[in-house]
Amino acid sequence: MKKLRKFRKDFLLAAIIIAAVLFIVQGTKFQSSEEYYRTHIDDITAETPTVTVSIICTNILKNYDSLPKELRSEKYVPKSGVILAPTKVRLREGDSVFDILCRVTREKQIQLDYNDASVGSYNSAYIKGINFLYEYTCGPLSGWTYTVNDLHPDYGCSQYILADGDDVKWQYTCDLGRDVGFTFEEQGEKN
Amino acid sequence: MKRKISLILIITVIFSLSSLRAYAFDASWEADRLIADRKTKLGYTDLLSESILDKAGTTESDWYAIALSRHGAKDDYDAYRAMLKEYVTQCYQTPQKLHAVKATEWHRISLAALACGGDPTDFGGINLIADGTYNRGLTVSLGQQGINGWIWALITLDSMNFQIPEGAFNTRDDIIAQILARQLPDGGFALTGSVSDPDMTSMALIALAPYYNSENIYTLENEQKSVHLVIDEALLNLSAIQGEDGSYSSWGVYTAESTAQVIQALCSLGIDPLTDTRFIKNGSTTIDALEAFKISDGAYAHSKGSSENSMATQQALCALVALDLFQHNERAFYDFRPEMSEETKTAISDLTAKISSISSYQLDELMQEYENIPQSERRYVYNYRALSDAVKLSRGEQIEVPSLTAQPKASVHTPNTISPEAEFPTTEIKYKVSKKTDEADENIQITEAEYIFSEDDMNTFRNLPEKLTTKEYPTVVSLCDKIETCADFEGKEDISEKLHNDKKIIQSIQKEIDDINELVSKSLYPFDSISLKDRDTVLEIVERINDLSEYDRTKINYPEDIEKALTQVNSLYRAQNITIALIILTAAAAIALIMRIIKRRKAKAQE
């Protein structure tokens, strides 16, 4: 009994060492719930709603001659025509196509230039350029278009509110949308 | 029989209702209401203030300035002109100037400059007309962006009847021919493809309208065309593609913008959208159709069932103002020249009335009356074609009248001179701007060079806050512009120095905002790569943001990302500190434990 008491302090020290080592190994990043929420807002888990975004400029490859010389570089136009391969992005409540594009380009460090129609708070942004490829850069009918689940909406990208599982494609057109599958003439005739 | 009577009754009721509605439509009042509602929504006294001024030189703002001015609404045009000049000056320091490809940037900005009483041929020393129209081809072809480059160049040239100097890259006839050559087999025009688009057809009509009475035949690559035939064919096309409810569709969707463009095209040709049966479908006019896009409070939607849209609202305002000008027998929407003399107006309306009952007059006499009207005003004899046709029929030959594109023989061939007919634009535009608001001001003609630094300006100057923010930028730029051009007064130099210093201060604040935004986008992404090494950068960003005024802080992009990064680096920093503390604790505990063991062993050995 006396012997056990003698070792009690040793046990305590050993326990402290083990506990401390365990903590160090396990990680010491303690956060309040608010902090945790703030830094994990865009984490993707099985339950979180997501959308898929991709940015494609294959049409420029097909019209390479129309592109100004200074842009004829892999840096701006990748050989694959894919600026951003389909990427899953956490969808926040009320996110528009524009919100998601802003977030994903910032995160992936892709240049983005747009007009945000904040004047009069109309909330309809216009994408002028992605990855330094601008409207009118590759011919008079060129610019950025978007589809959601392969459909071409007829309104601004900041007015399109996304739903879980939506597939957003940003495509560069050199022919006012026809080369990305937009067939407004047929629609016009139907109407 | 009963059925027939009721049918007649219904038709009568519909007709009387529609005519009642037609006459009850007051475009001026509608435009006023739209402007008033915009102001209320934005909380501005003048529509051209704060956020609108910040975006002077862009599509978002310029159309407001243009429409307001053509409506003769009272607003802060001085501030807009100053900000627009600032924008142009800044852009001209880049190699592409206003845009690498889009000549229409020059066109819209030239029109906005005119709208605010500026001279686009000398806008802060820059000749927007030369650079953007007849000499644009020295840099990039006007057609580089498509047919709209040609169309808007012509509209801009005719906005103040600007004369093209000899040796210019393009002449008026070049531009007209380029437009005519792009007519599609169906009669209209489009940006691309073989099916006409009502927007592009309408814009082409607006551009060609001043030449409807031209007898010129243009020899194109494979054919010969005259402007009036092209216009007639385009009008047929527009009539044919009009929707069931009077609206127009573009890209397969019926839109307010397309409908508004058609209204402007009709008004530019003197066609009354409210009465011309070619443009009424099922009793519905283009105006009815446009009003169906109105959501509330003077805001318009792009398509049926969608929410309010800035472009739709701006284009609707332009259409309303164009209709108002037409209804009041004033100049067309894009004709910024001072109103013509009463004498010419009377001559035109007399001749128009005579042509509508042409059989009772001598054709030669009418032709003489037509030729007596100044060349640049003949476009306003809207029914001249009837006279022309009758003359051709009786004489069996082409009519020899001077070409409408012929320039008056005058010694004004320097690019900086506006034709003598146009005179100096600013004087009269000022008059136009103030005309409807303050009758007493009618005779005051101010030019850009004769500003008076008024008591109001002085008060604005005195009320500038001690600590300036970017919010004051439009005010300071506007005051700088005024003090540079105003007449001398006591203390002018000091005020001028202070104002220019203030401008520099705000520009440096703006630069700091831009720098912070750039630093944020360079260093805070991707989020997962943020490490303790970035802590100093993040703290620096936060500190620099805190040094900004409350207003300027709102100009920092993505504050939530900065917050997120800050939380991350702080968490990492805390984790690091906890780790260090734990390591020290472990080490201390280990040392204590070892010491105890050694001590015990020593004690045991002694035993």
XYZ file of C-alpha atoms in Angstrom, chain A residues 3 5-11 13-14 16-21 23-24 28-32 34-36 38-43 92 102-103 106-109 112 114-122 124 135-137 139-141 154-156 159 175-178 182 184-185 187-189 191, chain B residues 38 42 51-52 55 59-61 64 99 101-102 143-146 148 191-195 249-254 299 302-303 306-310 313 521-528 558 560-561 563-564 567-568 571-572 574-576 578-579 582-583 585-586 588-590 592-593 596-597 600:
142
model
C 4.557 1.407 -2.202
C 1.271 5.692 -2.762
C 4.916 6.147 -3.518
C 4.239 5.614 -7.231
C 1.065 7.681 -7.375
C 2.851 10.838 -8.454
C 4.686 8.868 -11.161
C 1.418 7.577 -12.518
C 3.009 12.418 -14.480
C 2.882 9.520 -16.925
C -0.168 13.829 -18.139
C 2.510 12.901 -20.670
C 0.265 10.394 -22.430
C -2.664 12.798 -22.497
C -0.519 15.643 -23.847
C 1.043 13.481 -26.534
C -3.615 15.785 -27.827
C -0.652 16.790 -29.947
C -4.922 21.004 -31.225
C -7.215 23.083 -33.427
C -9.990 23.883 -30.983
C -12.680 26.152 -32.386
C -15.898 27.554 -31.068
C -19.186 29.779 -34.619
C -15.587 29.612 -35.764
C -16.071 26.077 -36.960
C -17.340 30.009 -40.516
C -14.334 28.022 -41.698
C -16.300 25.010 -42.859
C -19.105 26.790 -44.687
C -18.038 25.383 -48.047
C -17.166 21.860 -46.929
C -25.462 27.820 -50.147
C -17.498 33.993 -58.433
C -16.720 31.591 -55.618
C -11.739 32.887 -56.697
C -11.024 29.546 -55.093
C -9.322 28.204 -58.224
C -7.558 31.506 -58.922
C -13.022 36.833 -63.799
C -17.973 41.162 -64.907
C -20.410 44.031 -64.749
C -22.422 43.798 -61.619
C -25.576 45.700 -62.294
C -25.697 47.105 -58.800
C -27.024 50.362 -60.198
C -30.673 50.354 -59.251
C -30.156 47.029 -57.474
C -31.519 44.999 -60.370
C -28.366 40.954 -63.034
C -16.548 38.930 -75.166
C -15.734 39.899 -78.787
C -12.200 38.543 -78.301
C -14.873 37.319 -83.430
C -17.936 39.573 -83.363
C -20.258 36.856 -82.069
C -32.933 33.491 -71.169
C -32.042 35.671 -68.208
C -29.002 36.888 -66.345
C -31.105 35.780 -61.475
C -21.185 32.078 -82.902
C -23.690 33.757 -80.597
C -24.579 30.516 -78.858
C -25.150 28.297 -81.856
C -28.458 27.249 -78.452
C -33.081 30.336 -80.757
C -34.186 30.458 -84.369
C -37.572 28.427 -80.806
C -38.531 31.649 -82.506
C -40.319 29.796 -85.241
C -43.384 30.744 -81.019
C -36.189 55.206 -59.969
C -32.444 54.663 -55.060
C -24.011 54.869 -57.837
C -25.161 56.111 -61.257
C -20.699 54.094 -63.397
C -24.154 50.867 -70.284
C -25.689 50.780 -66.817
C -25.639 54.558 -66.458
C -30.219 57.068 -68.176
C -12.408 49.122 -75.838
C -13.156 45.847 -80.256
C -16.405 47.611 -79.448
C -17.558 46.231 -88.363
C -15.252 44.227 -86.093
C -18.023 43.793 -83.545
C -20.657 43.161 -86.206
C -24.018 47.311 -84.789
C -26.294 40.309 -85.772
C -25.818 36.896 -87.346
C -27.652 34.234 -89.313
C -30.271 34.567 -91.998
C -33.316 35.336 -89.854
C -39.301 38.438 -79.676
C -35.580 38.086 -79.799
C -33.787 34.788 -79.389
C -37.124 33.072 -79.140
C -38.381 35.121 -76.204
C -40.790 38.059 -76.269
C -39.844 49.067 -63.581
C -37.035 41.500 -69.673
C -39.588 38.789 -70.426
C -39.550 37.605 -64.851
C -38.421 40.197 -62.334
C -37.390 43.763 -63.050
C -34.422 44.254 -65.306
C -32.199 47.298 -65.728
C -36.293 49.543 -67.830
C -7.681 37.603 -54.312
C -3.993 36.746 -54.635
C -3.275 35.509 -51.154
C -6.445 34.097 -49.596
C -7.261 31.382 -52.132
C -7.577 28.458 -52.298
C -8.850 28.429 -48.753
C -7.297 25.065 -47.891
C -15.903 39.362 -50.264
C -16.860 37.023 -45.544
C -13.821 35.380 -47.137
C -13.349 36.894 -42.016
C -13.070 33.224 -42.843
C -10.675 32.845 -38.300
C -8.577 30.172 -39.967
C -7.305 29.037 -35.135
C -4.050 27.772 -36.596
C -3.944 29.155 -31.323
C -3.424 25.498 -32.212
C 0.257 26.189 -32.602
C -1.514 25.043 -27.549
C 0.852 22.546 -29.154
C 1.570 20.928 -24.455
C 5.082 20.083 -25.605
C 4.139 20.497 -20.327
C 5.066 17.055 -21.629
C 8.367 19.195 -17.909
C 6.348 16.172 -16.820
C 8.851 13.855 -18.456
C 9.930 15.435 -13.386
C 9.183 11.780 -13.871
C 11.790 11.078 -9.524
C 12.905 7.759 -10.906
C 14.277 6.835 -6.103
